[in-house]
XYZ file of C-alpha atoms in Angstrom:
424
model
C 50.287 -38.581 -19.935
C 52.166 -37.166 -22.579
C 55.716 -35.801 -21.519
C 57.776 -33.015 -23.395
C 61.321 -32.241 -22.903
C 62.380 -28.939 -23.043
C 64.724 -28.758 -26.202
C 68.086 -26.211 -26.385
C 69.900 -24.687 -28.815
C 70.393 -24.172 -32.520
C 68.337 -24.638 -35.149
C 67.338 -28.649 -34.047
C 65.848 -27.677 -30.973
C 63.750 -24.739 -32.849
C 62.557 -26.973 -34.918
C 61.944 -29.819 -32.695
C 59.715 -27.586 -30.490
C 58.086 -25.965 -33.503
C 56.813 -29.940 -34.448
C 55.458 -30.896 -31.340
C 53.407 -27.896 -31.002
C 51.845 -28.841 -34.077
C 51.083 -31.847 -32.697
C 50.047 -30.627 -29.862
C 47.222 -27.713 -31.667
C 45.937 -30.887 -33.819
C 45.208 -32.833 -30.598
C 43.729 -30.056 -29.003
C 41.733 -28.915 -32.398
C 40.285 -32.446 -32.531
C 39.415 -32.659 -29.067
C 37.734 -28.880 -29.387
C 35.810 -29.461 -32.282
C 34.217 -32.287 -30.990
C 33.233 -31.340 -27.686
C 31.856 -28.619 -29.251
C 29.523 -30.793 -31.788
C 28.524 -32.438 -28.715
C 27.400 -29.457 -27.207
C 26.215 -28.266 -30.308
C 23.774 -31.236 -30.390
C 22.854 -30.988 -27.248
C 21.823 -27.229 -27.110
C 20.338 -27.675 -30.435
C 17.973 -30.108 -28.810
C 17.978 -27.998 -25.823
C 16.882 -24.774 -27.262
C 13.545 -24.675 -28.072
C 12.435 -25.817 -24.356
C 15.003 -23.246 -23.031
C 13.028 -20.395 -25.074
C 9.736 -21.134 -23.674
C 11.141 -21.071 -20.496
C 13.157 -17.608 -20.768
C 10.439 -16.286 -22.481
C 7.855 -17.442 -19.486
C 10.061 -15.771 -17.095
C 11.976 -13.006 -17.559
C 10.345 -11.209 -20.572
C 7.702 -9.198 -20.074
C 4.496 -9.218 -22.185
C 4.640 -6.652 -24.978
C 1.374 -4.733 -23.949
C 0.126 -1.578 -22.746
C 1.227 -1.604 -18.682
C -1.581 -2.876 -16.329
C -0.571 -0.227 -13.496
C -1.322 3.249 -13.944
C -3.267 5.930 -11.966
C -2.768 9.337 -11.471
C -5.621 10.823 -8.935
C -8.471 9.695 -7.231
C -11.298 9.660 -9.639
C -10.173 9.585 -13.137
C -12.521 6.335 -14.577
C -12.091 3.262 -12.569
C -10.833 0.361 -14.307
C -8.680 -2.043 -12.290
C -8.758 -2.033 -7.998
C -7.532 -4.318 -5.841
C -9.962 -5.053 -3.191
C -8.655 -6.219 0.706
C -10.044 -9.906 2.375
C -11.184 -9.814 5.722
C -10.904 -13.699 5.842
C -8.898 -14.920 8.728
C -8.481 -11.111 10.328
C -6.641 -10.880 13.485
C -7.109 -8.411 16.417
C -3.908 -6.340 16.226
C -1.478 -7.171 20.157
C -2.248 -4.656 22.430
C 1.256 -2.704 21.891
C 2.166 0.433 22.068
C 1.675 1.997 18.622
C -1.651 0.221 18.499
C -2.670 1.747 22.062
C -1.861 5.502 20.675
C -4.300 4.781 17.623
C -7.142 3.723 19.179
C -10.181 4.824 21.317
C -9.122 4.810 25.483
C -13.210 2.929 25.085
C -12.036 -0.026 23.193
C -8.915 -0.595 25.149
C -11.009 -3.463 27.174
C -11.714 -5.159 23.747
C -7.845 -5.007 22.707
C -6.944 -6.157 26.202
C -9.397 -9.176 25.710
C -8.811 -9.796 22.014
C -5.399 -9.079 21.150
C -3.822 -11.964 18.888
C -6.912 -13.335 18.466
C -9.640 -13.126 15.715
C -12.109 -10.852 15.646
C -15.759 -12.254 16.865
C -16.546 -14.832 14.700
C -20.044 -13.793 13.593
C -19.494 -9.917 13.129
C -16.117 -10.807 10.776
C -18.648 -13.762 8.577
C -20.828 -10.364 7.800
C -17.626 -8.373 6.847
C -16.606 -11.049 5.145
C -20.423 -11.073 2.711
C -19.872 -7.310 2.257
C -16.789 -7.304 0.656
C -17.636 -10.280 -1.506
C -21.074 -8.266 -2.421
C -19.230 -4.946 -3.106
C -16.525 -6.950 -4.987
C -19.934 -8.066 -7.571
C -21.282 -4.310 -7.419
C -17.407 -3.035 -8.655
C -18.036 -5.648 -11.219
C -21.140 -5.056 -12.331
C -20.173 -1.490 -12.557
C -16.982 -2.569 -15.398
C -14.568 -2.873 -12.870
C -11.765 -5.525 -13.285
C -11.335 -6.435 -9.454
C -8.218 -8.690 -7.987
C -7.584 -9.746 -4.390
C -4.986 -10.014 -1.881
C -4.074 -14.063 -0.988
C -5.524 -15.027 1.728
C -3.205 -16.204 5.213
C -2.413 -17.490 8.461
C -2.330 -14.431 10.512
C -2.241 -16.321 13.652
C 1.284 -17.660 13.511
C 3.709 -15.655 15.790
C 6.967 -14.025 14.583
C 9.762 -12.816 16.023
C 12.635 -10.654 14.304
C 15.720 -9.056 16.537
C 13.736 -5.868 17.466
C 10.114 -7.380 18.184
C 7.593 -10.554 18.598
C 4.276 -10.214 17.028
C 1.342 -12.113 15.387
C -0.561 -10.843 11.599
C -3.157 -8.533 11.417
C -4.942 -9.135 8.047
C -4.671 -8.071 4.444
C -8.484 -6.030 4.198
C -6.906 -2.461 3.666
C -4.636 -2.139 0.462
C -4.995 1.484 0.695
C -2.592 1.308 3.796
C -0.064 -0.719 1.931
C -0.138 0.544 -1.576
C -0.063 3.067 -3.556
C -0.018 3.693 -7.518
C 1.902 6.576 -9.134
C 1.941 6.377 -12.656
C 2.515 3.014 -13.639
C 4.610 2.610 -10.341
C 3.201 0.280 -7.305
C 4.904 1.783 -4.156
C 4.837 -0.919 -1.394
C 4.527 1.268 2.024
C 7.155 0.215 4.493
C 4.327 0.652 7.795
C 4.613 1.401 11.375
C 2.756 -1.141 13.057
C 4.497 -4.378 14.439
C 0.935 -6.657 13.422
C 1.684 -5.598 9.937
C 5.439 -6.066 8.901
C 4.442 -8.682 7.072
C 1.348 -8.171 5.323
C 3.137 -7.430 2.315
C 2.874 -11.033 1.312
C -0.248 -11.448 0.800
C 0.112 -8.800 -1.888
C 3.269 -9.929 -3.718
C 1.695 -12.630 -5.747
C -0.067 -9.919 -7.358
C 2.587 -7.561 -7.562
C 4.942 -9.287 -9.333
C 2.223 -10.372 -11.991
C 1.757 -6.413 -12.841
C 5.776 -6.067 -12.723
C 5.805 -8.852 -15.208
C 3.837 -7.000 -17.335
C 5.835 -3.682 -17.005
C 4.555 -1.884 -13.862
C 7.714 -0.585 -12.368
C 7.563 -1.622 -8.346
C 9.283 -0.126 -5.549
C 9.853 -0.428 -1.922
C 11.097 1.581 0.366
C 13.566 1.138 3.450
C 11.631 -1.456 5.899
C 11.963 -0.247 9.107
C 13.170 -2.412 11.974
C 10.156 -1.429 13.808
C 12.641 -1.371 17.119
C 11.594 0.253 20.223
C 13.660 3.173 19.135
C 10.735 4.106 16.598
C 8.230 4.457 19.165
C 7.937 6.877 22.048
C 6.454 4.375 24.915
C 5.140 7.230 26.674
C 2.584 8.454 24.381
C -0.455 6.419 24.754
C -0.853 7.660 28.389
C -1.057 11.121 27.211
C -4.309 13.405 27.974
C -6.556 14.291 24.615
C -5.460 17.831 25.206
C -1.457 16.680 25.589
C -2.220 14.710 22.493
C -3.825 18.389 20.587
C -0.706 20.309 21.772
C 2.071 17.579 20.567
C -0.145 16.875 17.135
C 0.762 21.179 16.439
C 3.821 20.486 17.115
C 3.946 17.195 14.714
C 5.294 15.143 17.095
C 3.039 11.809 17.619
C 3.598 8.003 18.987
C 6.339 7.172 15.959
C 9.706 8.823 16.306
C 12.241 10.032 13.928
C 14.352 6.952 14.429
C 13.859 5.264 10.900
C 11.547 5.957 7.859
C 8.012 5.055 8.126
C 4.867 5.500 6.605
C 1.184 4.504 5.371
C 0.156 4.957 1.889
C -3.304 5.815 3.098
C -1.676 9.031 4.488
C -0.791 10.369 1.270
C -3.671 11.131 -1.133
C -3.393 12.011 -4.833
C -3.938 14.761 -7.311
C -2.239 14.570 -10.501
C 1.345 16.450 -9.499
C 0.808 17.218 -6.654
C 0.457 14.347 -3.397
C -0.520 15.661 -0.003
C 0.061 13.659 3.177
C -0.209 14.397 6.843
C 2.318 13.591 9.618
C 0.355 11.111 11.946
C 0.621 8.168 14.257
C 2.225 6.226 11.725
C 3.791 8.321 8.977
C 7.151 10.289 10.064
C 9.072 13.055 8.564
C 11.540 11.133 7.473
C 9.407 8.610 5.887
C 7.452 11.607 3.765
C 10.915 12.700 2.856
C 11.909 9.640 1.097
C 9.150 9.834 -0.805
C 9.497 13.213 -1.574
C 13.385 12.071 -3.008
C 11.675 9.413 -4.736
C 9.181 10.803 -7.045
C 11.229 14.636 -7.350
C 10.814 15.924 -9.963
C 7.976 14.626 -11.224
C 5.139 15.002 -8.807
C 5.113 17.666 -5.339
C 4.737 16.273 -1.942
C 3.039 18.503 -0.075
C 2.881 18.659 3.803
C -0.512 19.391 5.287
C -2.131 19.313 8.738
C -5.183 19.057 10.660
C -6.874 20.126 13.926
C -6.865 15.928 15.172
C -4.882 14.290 18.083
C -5.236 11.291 16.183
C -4.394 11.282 13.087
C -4.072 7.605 10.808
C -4.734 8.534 7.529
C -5.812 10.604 5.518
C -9.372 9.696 3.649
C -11.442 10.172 6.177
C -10.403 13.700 6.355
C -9.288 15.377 3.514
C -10.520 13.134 0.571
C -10.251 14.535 -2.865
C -12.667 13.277 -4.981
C -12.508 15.627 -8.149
C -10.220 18.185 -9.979
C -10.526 21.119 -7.305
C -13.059 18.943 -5.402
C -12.165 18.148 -1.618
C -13.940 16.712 1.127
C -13.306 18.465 4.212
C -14.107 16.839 7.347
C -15.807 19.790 9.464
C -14.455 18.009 12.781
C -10.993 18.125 11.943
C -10.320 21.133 9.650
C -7.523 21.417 7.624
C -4.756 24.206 8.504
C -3.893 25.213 5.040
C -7.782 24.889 3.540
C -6.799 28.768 2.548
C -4.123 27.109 0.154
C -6.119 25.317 -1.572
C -9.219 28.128 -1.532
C -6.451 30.435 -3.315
C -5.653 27.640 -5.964
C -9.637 27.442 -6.965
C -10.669 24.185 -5.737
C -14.360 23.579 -4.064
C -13.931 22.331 -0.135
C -17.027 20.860 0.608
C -17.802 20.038 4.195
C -19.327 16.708 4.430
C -22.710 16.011 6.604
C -22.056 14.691 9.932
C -22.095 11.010 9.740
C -25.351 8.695 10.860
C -23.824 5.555 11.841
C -25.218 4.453 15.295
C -23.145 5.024 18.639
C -23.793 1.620 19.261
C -22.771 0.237 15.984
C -18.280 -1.149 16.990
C -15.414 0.907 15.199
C -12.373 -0.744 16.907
C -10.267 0.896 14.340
C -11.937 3.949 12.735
C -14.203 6.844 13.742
C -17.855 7.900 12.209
C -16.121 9.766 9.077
C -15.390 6.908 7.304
C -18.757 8.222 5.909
C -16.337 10.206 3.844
C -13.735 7.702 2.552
C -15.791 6.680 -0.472
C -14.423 5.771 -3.640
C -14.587 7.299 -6.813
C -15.643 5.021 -9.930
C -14.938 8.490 -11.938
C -16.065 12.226 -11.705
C -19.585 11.278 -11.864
C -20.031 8.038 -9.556
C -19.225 7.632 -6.411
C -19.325 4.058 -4.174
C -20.846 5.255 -0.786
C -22.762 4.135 2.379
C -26.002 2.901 1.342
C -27.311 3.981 4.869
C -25.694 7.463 4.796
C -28.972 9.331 3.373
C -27.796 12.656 4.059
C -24.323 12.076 2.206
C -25.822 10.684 -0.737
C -27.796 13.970 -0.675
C -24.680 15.645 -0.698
C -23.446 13.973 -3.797
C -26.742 14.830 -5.692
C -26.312 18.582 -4.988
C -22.531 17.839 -6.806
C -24.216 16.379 -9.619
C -22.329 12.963 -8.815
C -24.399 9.399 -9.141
C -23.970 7.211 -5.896
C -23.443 3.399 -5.797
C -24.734 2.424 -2.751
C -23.199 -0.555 -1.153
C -23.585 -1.416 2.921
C -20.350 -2.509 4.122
C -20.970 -2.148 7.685
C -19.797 -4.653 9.682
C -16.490 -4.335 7.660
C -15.977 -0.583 8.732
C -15.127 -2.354 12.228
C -12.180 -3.483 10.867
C -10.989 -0.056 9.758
C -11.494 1.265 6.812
C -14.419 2.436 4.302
C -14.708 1.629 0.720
C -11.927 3.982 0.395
C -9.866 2.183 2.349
C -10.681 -1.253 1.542
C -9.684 -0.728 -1.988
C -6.083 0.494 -4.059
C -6.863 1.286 -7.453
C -4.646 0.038 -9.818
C -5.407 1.282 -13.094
C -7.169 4.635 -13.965
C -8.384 5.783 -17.280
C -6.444 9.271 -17.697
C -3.382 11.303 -17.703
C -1.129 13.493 -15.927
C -2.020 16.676 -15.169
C -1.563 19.264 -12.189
C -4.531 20.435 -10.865
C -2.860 22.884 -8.105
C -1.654 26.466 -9.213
């Protein structure tokens, strides 16, 4: 160890001081200069592997963004499509008892936390993979969800639950732009079916889709009113005019497949599973850019909107006759076309544990011209004709029990067009 005395007075000690710093800033220069050749060395050797690595990474590929859609039938390019591999029967709790038929209550009772009967979910399972080849086949660049365990049981500090599934991306994303907006959701079965998704998502962020989620909710009893499921269909009419439905104002929540796009403007309903709160947030989010506007329906059920109020063309809306829209007079002053679809020809036999008849309606546009639709729903595809719009026929069936039509089965990721506004 090297010792210095501290040196007093006059010139001598000055001086003495002066020499052994000197001493001291050539030891230390020395020792500097070559721990830094060492390093210098090293991170020469270092650098090129360190490149590839920060280039694999963190920078994003210099190309034209993967993510962008604007509306519902600008020219299809890129859709995600949902798995109905390893789908779970939702738990029998209280939000899912408010969205659902008082005739399949037995079947949730029975069911719930299990899979869905193995043979019927096989055939789902066919008709996705076939309508996955017909998206193909029509120049569509199709991705899917991972697939999971949605059998394993979780518990947070609010709740215990098992999965649901990942077969509906429409409930769980939507595109804005080149933004992917990751809905927050309202049931318990699903607070976690983001994952299957992220592996994806963060593939199109890499590549310069911006990606946002909102405030997850804690999904606590507070969020739910427990009485609500025991409610009369006319109760149920009364407190749907008044906007008030099984989800509270506790917390933010929403599905994506309430809202539904048209250039600048996005209209959503209130329903079992979107709040007020949760369609003000987004309204914050994308101001001033795009208009969220509120709109309502003669339903006592409402879970999203596709199958009844689908737009499927600038000024082009499909009106479902059984649930008319409150504000159709809005949009008859604006110019568009509200067509009134055919009532639907699916069998009374045929299980929807999820859905109703209309998912007739919640087809998907390819662009303004095609349509993906029902291959059994004659009269629709009649419909279309008289529109002057091509259908792609595709039988998905036994996958409609699960919930959703091709509409819902599918997010579309990338669109072939440009923002306009379409509502004066």
């Amino acid at each position: 160890m090297l010792r210095v005395r501290c040196l007093r007075g006059g010139s001598r000690g000055a001086e003495a001081a002066h020499l052994i710093g000197a001493m001291l800033g050539r030891a230390m220069t020395g020792w500097v200069q070559g721990a830094f050749q060492s390093y210098s060395s090293s991170a020469a050797a270092a650098q090129p592997q360190r490149a590839l690595e920060e280039n694999a990474v963190t920078e994003p590929e210099r190309q034209e963004c993967p993510v962008c859609a604007y509306n519902e039938w600008d020219p299809l390019e890129e859709v995600i499509v949902g798995r109905a591999e390893n789908a779970r029967v939702p738990p029998f709790t209280v939000e899912v008892k408010a969205n659902t038929y008082e005739k399949h209550w037995p079947f949730y009772q029975k069911y719930g936390g299990q899979s869905f009967p193995e043979d019927h979910l096989k055939k789902a399972v066919a008709e996705i993979e076939e309508m996955c080849n017909i998206l193909r086949m029509e120049g569509v660049t199709v991705q899917r969800p991972e697939p999971m365990d949605w059998s394993f049981q979780y518990n947070t500090p609010d709740f215990t639950s098992t999965g649901m599934y990942a077969a509906m991306p429409r409930d769980i994303l939507m595109v804005v732009g080149n933004e992917i907006i990751e809905a927050p959701m309202a049931w318990r079965s699903r607070f976690f079916e983001y994952r299957a998704y992220r592996p994806l998502i963060k593939e199109y962020f890499r590549k310069g889709a911006k990606w946002t989620t909102p405030p997850k909710p804690t999904m606590s009893d507070e969020l739910y009113d427990q009485e609500y499921p025991i409610r009369t269909v006319e109760d149920r009419h009364k407190l749907a005019a008044q906007g008030k439905f099984v989800t509270t104002e506790h917390e933010p929540c929403f599905d994506a497949a309430d809202f539904i796009r048209a250039g600048r403007d996005l209209f959503v309903q209130r329903s079992q599973v979107t709040n007020y709160m949760g369609i003000e947030w987004m309204r914050r989010h994308l101001a001033p850019d795009y208009k969220v506007h509120i709109i309502s329906f003669k339903d006592p059920n409402p879970m999203h909107i596709d199958a009844t109020f689908n737009i499927i063309g600038p000024g082009l809306v499909l009106s479902n006759p059984d649930r008319p829209c409150r504000q159709v007079e809005m949009f008859e002053k604006a110019g568009w076309t509200v067509v009134k679809p055919p009532t639907p020809l699916i069998p009374d036999d045929h299980p929807l544990w999820m859905s109703s008849k209309w998912l007739s309606m919640n087809v998907l546009m390819l662009d303004p011209k095609r349509v993906m639709c029902d291959a059994n729903e004659h009269t629709i595809h009649k419909m279309f004709e008289n529109l002057g719009i091509e259908t792609v026929k595709v039988n998905i069936r036994h996958a409609n029990s699960l919930g959703g039509g091709f509409h819902c089965w599918t997010t579309d990721v990338r669109r072939r067009g440009s923002l306009e506004s379409y509502f004066h």
